[in-house]
XYZ file of N, CA and C in Angstrom:
258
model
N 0.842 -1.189 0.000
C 0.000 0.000 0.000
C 0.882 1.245 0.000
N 0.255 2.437 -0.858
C 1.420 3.307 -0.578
C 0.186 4.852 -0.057
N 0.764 5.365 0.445
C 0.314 6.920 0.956
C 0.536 8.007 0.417
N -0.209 9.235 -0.144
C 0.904 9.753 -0.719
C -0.334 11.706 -0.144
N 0.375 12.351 1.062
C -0.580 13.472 0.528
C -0.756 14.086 -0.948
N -1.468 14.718 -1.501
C -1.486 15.603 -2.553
C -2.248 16.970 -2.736
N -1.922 17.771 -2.981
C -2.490 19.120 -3.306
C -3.342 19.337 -4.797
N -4.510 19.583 -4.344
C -5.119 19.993 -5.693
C -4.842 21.179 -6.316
N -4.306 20.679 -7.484
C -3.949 21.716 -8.473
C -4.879 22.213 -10.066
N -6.066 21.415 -9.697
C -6.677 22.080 -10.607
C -7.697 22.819 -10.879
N -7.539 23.628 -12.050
C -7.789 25.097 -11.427
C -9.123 25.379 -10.988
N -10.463 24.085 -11.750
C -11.779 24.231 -11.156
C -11.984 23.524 -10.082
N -11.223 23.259 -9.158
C -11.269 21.926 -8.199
C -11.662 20.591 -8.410
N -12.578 19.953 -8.031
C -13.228 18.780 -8.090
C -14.631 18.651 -8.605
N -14.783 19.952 -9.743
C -16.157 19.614 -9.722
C -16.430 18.832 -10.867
N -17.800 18.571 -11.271
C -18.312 17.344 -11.806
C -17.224 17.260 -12.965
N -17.411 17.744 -14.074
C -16.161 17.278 -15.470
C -14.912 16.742 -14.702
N -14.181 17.317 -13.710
C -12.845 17.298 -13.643
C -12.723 15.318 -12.406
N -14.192 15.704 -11.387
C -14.291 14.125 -11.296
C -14.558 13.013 -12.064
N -15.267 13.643 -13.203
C -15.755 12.305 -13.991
C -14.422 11.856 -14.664
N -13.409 12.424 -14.946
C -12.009 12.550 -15.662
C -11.258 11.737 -14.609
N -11.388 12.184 -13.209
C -10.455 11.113 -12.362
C -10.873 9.900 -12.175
N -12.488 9.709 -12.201
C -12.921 8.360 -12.221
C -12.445 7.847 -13.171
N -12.003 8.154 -14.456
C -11.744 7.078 -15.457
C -10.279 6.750 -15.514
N -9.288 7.974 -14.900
C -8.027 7.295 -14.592
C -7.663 6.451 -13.760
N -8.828 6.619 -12.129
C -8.663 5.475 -11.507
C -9.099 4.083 -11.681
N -10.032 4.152 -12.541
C -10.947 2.590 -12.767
C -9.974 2.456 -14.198
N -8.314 3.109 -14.812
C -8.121 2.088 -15.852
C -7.104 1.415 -14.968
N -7.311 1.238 -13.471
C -5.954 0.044 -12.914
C -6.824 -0.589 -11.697
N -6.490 -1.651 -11.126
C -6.806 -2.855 -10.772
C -7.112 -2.354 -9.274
N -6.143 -1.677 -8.950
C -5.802 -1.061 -7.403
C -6.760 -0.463 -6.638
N -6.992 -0.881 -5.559
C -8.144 -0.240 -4.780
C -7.451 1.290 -4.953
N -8.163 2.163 -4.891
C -7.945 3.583 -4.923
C -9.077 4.758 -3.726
N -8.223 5.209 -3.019
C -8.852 6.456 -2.084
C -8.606 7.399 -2.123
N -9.470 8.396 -1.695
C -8.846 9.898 -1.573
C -9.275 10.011 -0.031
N -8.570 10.518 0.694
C -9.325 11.180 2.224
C -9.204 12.620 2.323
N -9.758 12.813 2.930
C -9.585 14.676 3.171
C -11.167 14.481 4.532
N -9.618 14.988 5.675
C -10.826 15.444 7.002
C -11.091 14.208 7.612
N -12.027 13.519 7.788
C -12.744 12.664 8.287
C -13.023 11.596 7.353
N -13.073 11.834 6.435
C -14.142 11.192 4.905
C -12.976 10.627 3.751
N -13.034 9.097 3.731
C -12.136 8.429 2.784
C -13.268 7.516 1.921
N -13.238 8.142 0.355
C -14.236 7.935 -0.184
C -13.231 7.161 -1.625
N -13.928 6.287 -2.416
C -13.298 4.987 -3.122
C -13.108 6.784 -4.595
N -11.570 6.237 -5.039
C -11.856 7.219 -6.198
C -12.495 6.764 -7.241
N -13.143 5.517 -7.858
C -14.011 4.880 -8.637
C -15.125 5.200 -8.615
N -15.343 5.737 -7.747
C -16.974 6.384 -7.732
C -17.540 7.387 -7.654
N -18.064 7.930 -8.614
C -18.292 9.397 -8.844
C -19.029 10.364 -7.950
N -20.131 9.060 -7.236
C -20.910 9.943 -6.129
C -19.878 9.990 -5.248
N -19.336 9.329 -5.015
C -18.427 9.359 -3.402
C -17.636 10.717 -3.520
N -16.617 10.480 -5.246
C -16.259 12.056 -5.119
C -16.309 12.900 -5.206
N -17.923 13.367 -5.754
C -18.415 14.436 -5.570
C -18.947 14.589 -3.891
N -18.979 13.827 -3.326
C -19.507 14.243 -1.784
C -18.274 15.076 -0.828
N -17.187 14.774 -1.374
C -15.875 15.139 -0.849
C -15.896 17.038 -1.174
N -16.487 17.584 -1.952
C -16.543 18.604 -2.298
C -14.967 19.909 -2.399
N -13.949 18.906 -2.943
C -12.590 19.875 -3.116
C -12.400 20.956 -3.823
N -11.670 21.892 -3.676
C -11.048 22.533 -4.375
C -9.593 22.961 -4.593
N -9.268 23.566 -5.345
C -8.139 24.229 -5.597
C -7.461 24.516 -4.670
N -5.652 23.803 -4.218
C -5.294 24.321 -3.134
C -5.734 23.353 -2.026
N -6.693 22.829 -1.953
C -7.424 21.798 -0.452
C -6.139 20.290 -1.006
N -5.531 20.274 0.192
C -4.595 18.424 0.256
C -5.594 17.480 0.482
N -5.133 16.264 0.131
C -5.903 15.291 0.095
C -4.859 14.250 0.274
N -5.388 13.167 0.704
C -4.295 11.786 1.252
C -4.578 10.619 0.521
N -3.963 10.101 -0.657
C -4.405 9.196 -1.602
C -3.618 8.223 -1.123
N -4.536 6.718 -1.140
C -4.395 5.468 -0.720
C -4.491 4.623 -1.779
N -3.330 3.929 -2.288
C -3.486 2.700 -3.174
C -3.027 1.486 -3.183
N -3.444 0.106 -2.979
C -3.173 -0.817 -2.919
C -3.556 -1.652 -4.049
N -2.656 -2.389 -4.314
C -2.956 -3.366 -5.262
C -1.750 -3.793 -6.424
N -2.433 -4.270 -7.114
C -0.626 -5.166 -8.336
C -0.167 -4.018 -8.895
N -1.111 -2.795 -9.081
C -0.276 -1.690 -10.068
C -0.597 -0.355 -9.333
N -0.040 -0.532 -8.139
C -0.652 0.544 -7.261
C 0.900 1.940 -7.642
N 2.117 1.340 -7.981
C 2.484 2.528 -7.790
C 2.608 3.240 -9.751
N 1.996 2.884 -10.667
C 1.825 3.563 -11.670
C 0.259 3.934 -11.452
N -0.616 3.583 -10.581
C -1.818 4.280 -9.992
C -1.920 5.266 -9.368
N -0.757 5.092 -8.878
C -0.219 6.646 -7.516
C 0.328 7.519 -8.631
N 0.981 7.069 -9.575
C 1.469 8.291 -10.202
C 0.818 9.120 -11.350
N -0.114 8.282 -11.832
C -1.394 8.681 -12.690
C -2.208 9.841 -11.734
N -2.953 8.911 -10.544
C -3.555 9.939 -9.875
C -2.723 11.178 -9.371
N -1.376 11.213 -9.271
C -1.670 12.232 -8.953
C -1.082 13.114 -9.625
N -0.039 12.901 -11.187
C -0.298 13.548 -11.771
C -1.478 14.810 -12.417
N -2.611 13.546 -11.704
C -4.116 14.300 -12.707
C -4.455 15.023 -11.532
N -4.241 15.353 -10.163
C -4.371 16.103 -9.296
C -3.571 17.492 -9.168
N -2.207 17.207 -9.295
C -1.375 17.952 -9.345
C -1.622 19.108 -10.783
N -2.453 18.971 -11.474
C -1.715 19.646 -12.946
C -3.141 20.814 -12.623
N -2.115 21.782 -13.132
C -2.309 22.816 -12.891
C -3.587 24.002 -14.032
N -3.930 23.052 -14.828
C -5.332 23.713 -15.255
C -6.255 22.673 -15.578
N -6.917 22.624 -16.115
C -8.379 21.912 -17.025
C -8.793 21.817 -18.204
């Protein structure tokens, strides 16, 4: 399993387009996938879950991945977190 905080870097935060975009980078690998922020660790495969998380721009987040291709999962996600527009 690996841990990794991350900072959202993009520039509309988390809203609907920019989650539906991370759902599909996390569901193309095998690896269980999380985001936490606060209290609330919600599966990144699922679109309601990450829209309930309600992020933005600037807000860290603590991504959790386990599994056979967890660390080209870690680096996908958080490439697509990290980048800096939309």
């Amino acid at each position: 399993m690996i841990r990794k905080p991350i900072t959202i870097g993009i520039s509309n935060g988390l809203e609907a387009r920019p989650i539906a975009m991370l759902v599909q980078v996390a569901s193309q690998y095998v690896s269980n996938i999380y985001l936490e922020s606060e209290e609330r660790k919600v599966n990144a495969k699922s679109i309601m879950g990450m829209m309930s998380l309600g992020l933005d721009t600037g807000e860290s987040v603590t991504v959790s991945v386990d599994g056979a291709d967890e660390e080209e999962a870690m680096k996908s996600i958080e490439e697509y977190l990290s980048k800096r527009s939309e």
